[in-house]
Amino acid sequence: MNCIIIDDEPLALELLEDNISRVENLHLVASCRSATQALQLMQDREIDLIFCDIQMPGINGLQFVKSLAQKPLIIFVTAYQEFALDGFELDVVDYLLKPVSFERFLKACNKAQQQFELTRKQPEAKSDTSRKYIFLYADYNLIKVNHDDITYIEGLKDYVKIHRVSNPKAIISRVTIKSLESQLPGDTFFRVHKSYIVNLDHVHSIRKGRIKIADAEIPYSDSFKDIITQMTGKINF
């Protein structure tokens, strides 16, 4: 399993790195000193398991896990027992109290491995799109964006621009448009072009090759004509 550590204490990172090196089925991708650093890394790498502290400057471990639309397996490693209930309510694999013996650490890793193997045998679960918002990492912050505030999304290679009703300034976040598409409800947001997702609620009009949203005209390609038909219920566009 590909794993990362999130902890702001150098000694804690070092101890976890040593423990991970002794577990055959774990591959340490990175050690992160903050949740924001981890979020950046997770845009580019597929992570199966996270060892996460709770009390950290900025975004704490609980806030970090709550923000994830597609959540890997989580093992909290913390010195604070009082957060255990909050941790387990987030459906984490285990909750380890520092200092952690290697035997206890290995038990948690074996539990994570079992869950990982079960997940691989099951059909891929869809992302939770029942929420009415997403969190995006931008300008060194996690920004909450309500679905109904998004007019359209523009893909720029490894980045996206989120255009909104509430603010003329777009949010630029380092995430792929494909990843973002999986986090949005498919009955409202439509991928009409390899570089564009539109919110149907904000579409003003559609003409051949173009979708009008506010002051913008969004192109749609021939390969997405079926999507336009699905959006409008009309066949000829």
PDB file of C-alpha atoms in Angstrom, residues 1-7 12-13 16-17 19-20 23 26-28 30-32 38 47-54 56 64 72-78 93-94 96 104-106 108-110 112:
ATOM      1  CA  MET A   1       0.000   0.000   0.000  1.00  0.00           C
ATOM      2  CA  ASN A   2       1.194   3.498  -0.803  1.00  0.00           C
ATOM      3  CA  CYS A   3       1.146   5.526   2.388  1.00  0.00           C
ATOM      4  CA  ILE A   4       2.006   8.964   3.721  1.00  0.00           C
ATOM      5  CA  ILE A   5       2.605  10.394   7.183  1.00  0.00           C
ATOM      6  CA  ILE A   6       1.197  13.732   8.349  1.00  0.00           C
ATOM      7  CA  ASP A   7       2.741  15.068  11.549  1.00  0.00           C
ATOM      8  CA  ALA A  12       7.161  11.536  15.477  1.00  0.00           C
ATOM      9  CA  LEU A  13       7.826  11.492  11.730  1.00  0.00           C
ATOM     10  CA  LEU A  16       6.745   6.379  12.051  1.00  0.00           C
ATOM     11  CA  GLU A  17       9.153   6.244   9.120  1.00  0.00           C
ATOM     12  CA  ASN A  19       8.077   1.540  11.775  1.00  0.00           C
ATOM     13  CA  ILE A  20       6.811   1.730   8.197  1.00  0.00           C
ATOM     14  CA  VAL A  23       6.323  -3.495   7.386  1.00  0.00           C
ATOM     15  CA  LEU A  26       3.869  -0.586   3.069  1.00  0.00           C
ATOM     16  CA  HIS A  27       5.547   1.856   0.698  1.00  0.00           C
ATOM     17  CA  LEU A  28       6.165   5.309   2.168  1.00  0.00           C
ATOM     18  CA  ALA A  30       6.195  10.994   1.607  1.00  0.00           C
ATOM     19  CA  SER A  31       6.327  12.460   5.097  1.00  0.00           C
ATOM     20  CA  CYS A  32       4.331  15.687   5.358  1.00  0.00           C
ATOM     21  CA  ALA A  38      -0.428  16.362   2.098  1.00  0.00           C
ATOM     22  CA  ILE A  47      -2.457   7.149  -1.672  1.00  0.00           C
ATOM     23  CA  ASP A  48      -3.955   4.065  -0.030  1.00  0.00           C
ATOM     24  CA  LEU A  49      -3.207   4.741   3.639  1.00  0.00           C
ATOM     25  CA  ILE A  50      -2.532   7.842   5.744  1.00  0.00           C
ATOM     26  CA  PHE A  51      -0.940   7.945   9.192  1.00  0.00           C
ATOM     27  CA  CYS A  52      -2.228  11.236  10.541  1.00  0.00           C
ATOM     28  CA  ASP A  53      -1.660  13.286  13.680  1.00  0.00           C
ATOM     29  CA  ILE A  54      -4.614  15.285  15.017  1.00  0.00           C
ATOM     30  CA  MET A  56      -1.367  20.295  14.136  1.00  0.00           C
ATOM     31  CA  PHE A  64      -8.267  17.254   7.051  1.00  0.00           C
ATOM     32  CA  PRO A  72      -7.987   6.637   1.713  1.00  0.00           C
ATOM     33  CA  LEU A  73      -7.631   4.401   4.744  1.00  0.00           C
ATOM     34  CA  ILE A  74      -6.804   6.501   7.802  1.00  0.00           C
ATOM     35  CA  ILE A  75      -4.897   5.626  10.970  1.00  0.00           C
ATOM     36  CA  PHE A  76      -4.757   8.432  13.512  1.00  0.00           C
ATOM     37  CA  VAL A  77      -1.533   8.584  15.533  1.00  0.00           C
ATOM     38  CA  THR A  78      -1.843  11.124  18.328  1.00  0.00           C
ATOM     39  CA  VAL A  93      -9.066   2.109  10.558  1.00  0.00           C
ATOM     40  CA  ASP A  94      -7.479   2.648  13.960  1.00  0.00           C
ATOM     41  CA  LEU A  96      -3.056   4.908  18.027  1.00  0.00           C
ATOM     42  CA  ARG A 104       0.503  -2.107  18.279  1.00  0.00           C
ATOM     43  CA  PHE A 105       1.547  -0.327  15.086  1.00  0.00           C
ATOM     44  CA  LEU A 106       1.784  -3.626  13.204  1.00  0.00           C
ATOM     45  CA  ALA A 108      -3.137  -1.449  12.971  1.00  0.00           C
ATOM     46  CA  CYS A 109      -1.280  -1.996   9.683  1.00  0.00           C
ATOM     47  CA  ASN A 110      -2.602  -5.549   9.384  1.00  0.00           C
ATOM     48  CA  ALA A 112      -5.597  -1.662   7.222  1.00  0.00           C
TER      49      ALA A 112
END
